[in-house]
Short mmCIF file of C-alpha atoms in Angstrom, two decimals:
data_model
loop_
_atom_site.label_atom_id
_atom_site.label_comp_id
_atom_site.label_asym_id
_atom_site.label_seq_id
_atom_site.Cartn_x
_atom_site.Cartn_y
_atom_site.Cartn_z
CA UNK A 5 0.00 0.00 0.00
CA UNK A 6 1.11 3.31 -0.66
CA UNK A 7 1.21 6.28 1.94
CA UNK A 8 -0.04 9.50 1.01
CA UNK A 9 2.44 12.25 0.55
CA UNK A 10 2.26 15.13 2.94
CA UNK A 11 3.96 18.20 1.46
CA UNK A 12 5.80 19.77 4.29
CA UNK A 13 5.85 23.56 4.46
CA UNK A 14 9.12 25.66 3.57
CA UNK A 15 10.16 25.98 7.11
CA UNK A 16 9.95 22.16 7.97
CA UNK A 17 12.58 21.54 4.70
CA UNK A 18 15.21 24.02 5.59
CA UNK A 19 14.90 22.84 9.20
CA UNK A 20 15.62 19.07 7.57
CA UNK A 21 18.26 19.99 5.54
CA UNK A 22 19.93 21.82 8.34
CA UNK A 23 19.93 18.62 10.49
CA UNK A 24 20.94 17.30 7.52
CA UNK A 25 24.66 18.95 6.98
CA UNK A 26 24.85 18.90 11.21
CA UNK A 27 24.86 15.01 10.47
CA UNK A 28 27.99 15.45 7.77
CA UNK A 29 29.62 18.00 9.60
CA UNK A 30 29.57 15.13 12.67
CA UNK A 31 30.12 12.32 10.50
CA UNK A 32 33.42 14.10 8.74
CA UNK A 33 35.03 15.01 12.29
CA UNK A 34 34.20 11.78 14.33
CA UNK A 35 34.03 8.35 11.80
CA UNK A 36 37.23 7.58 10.44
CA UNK A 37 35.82 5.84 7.50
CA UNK A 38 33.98 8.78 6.66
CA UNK A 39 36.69 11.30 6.92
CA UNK A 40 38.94 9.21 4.75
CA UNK A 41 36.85 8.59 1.90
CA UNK A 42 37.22 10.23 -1.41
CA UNK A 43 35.38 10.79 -4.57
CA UNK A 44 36.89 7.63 -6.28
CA UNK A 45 36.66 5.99 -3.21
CA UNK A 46 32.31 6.52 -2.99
CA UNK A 47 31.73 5.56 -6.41
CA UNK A 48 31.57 2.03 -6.14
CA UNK A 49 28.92 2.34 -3.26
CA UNK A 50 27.41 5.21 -4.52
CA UNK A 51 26.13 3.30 -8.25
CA UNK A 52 25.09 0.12 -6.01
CA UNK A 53 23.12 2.42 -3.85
CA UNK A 54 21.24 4.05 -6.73
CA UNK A 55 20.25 0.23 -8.01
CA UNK A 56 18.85 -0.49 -4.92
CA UNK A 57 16.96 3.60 -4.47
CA UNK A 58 15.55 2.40 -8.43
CA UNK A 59 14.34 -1.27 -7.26
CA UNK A 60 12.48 0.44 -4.28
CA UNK A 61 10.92 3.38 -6.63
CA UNK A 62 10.15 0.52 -9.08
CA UNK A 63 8.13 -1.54 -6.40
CA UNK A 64 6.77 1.60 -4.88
CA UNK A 65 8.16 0.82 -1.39
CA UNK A 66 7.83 4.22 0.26
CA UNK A 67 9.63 2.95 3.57
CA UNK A 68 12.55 1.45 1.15
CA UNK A 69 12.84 4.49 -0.62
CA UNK A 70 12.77 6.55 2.26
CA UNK A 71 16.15 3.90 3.21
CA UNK A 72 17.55 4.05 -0.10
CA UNK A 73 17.20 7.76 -0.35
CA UNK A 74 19.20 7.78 2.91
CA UNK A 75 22.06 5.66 1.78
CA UNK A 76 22.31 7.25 -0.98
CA UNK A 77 22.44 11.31 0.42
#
C-alpha cells in the first residue's frame, strides 16, 4: 500500500536539511571511514546504492525508498 504524501511547508525543509549537513559536519570530524573517503573511493557504493533507491521506486516501497534515499544522500 502506498502512503499519502504530505507536502511539508518551507520551514519544515530548511529545518531538515539543516539537520541534515549537522549530520555530515559530525560524520566528517568523528568516523574515520567517513573522513577518509574520497570521490573515487564513494563511487563504487554510490552506483550500487542508486540500483537499490531504483528497485524500491520501481516496487513503490515508500519505507525502502525513504532507506535508499538515505544511503544514498
Amino acid at each position: 500500500m502506498t502512503e499519502k504524501f504530505t507536502p511539508h511547508t518551507r520551514e519544515e525543509k530548511i529545518e531538515a536539511l539543516g539537520r541534515v549537513l549537522d549530520v555530515l559536519d559530525t560524520l566528517r570530524v568523528k568516523c574515520p571511514w567517513d573522513a577518509k573517503q574520497t570521490n573515487e573511493s564513494l563511487r563504487p557504493n554510490t552506483v550500487e546504492e542508486v540500483f537499490e533507491l531504483c528497485d524500491a521506486l520501481i516496487k513503490e516501497d515508500n519505507a525502502e525508498i525513504r532507506k535508499e534515499l538515505g544511503d544514498v544522500l
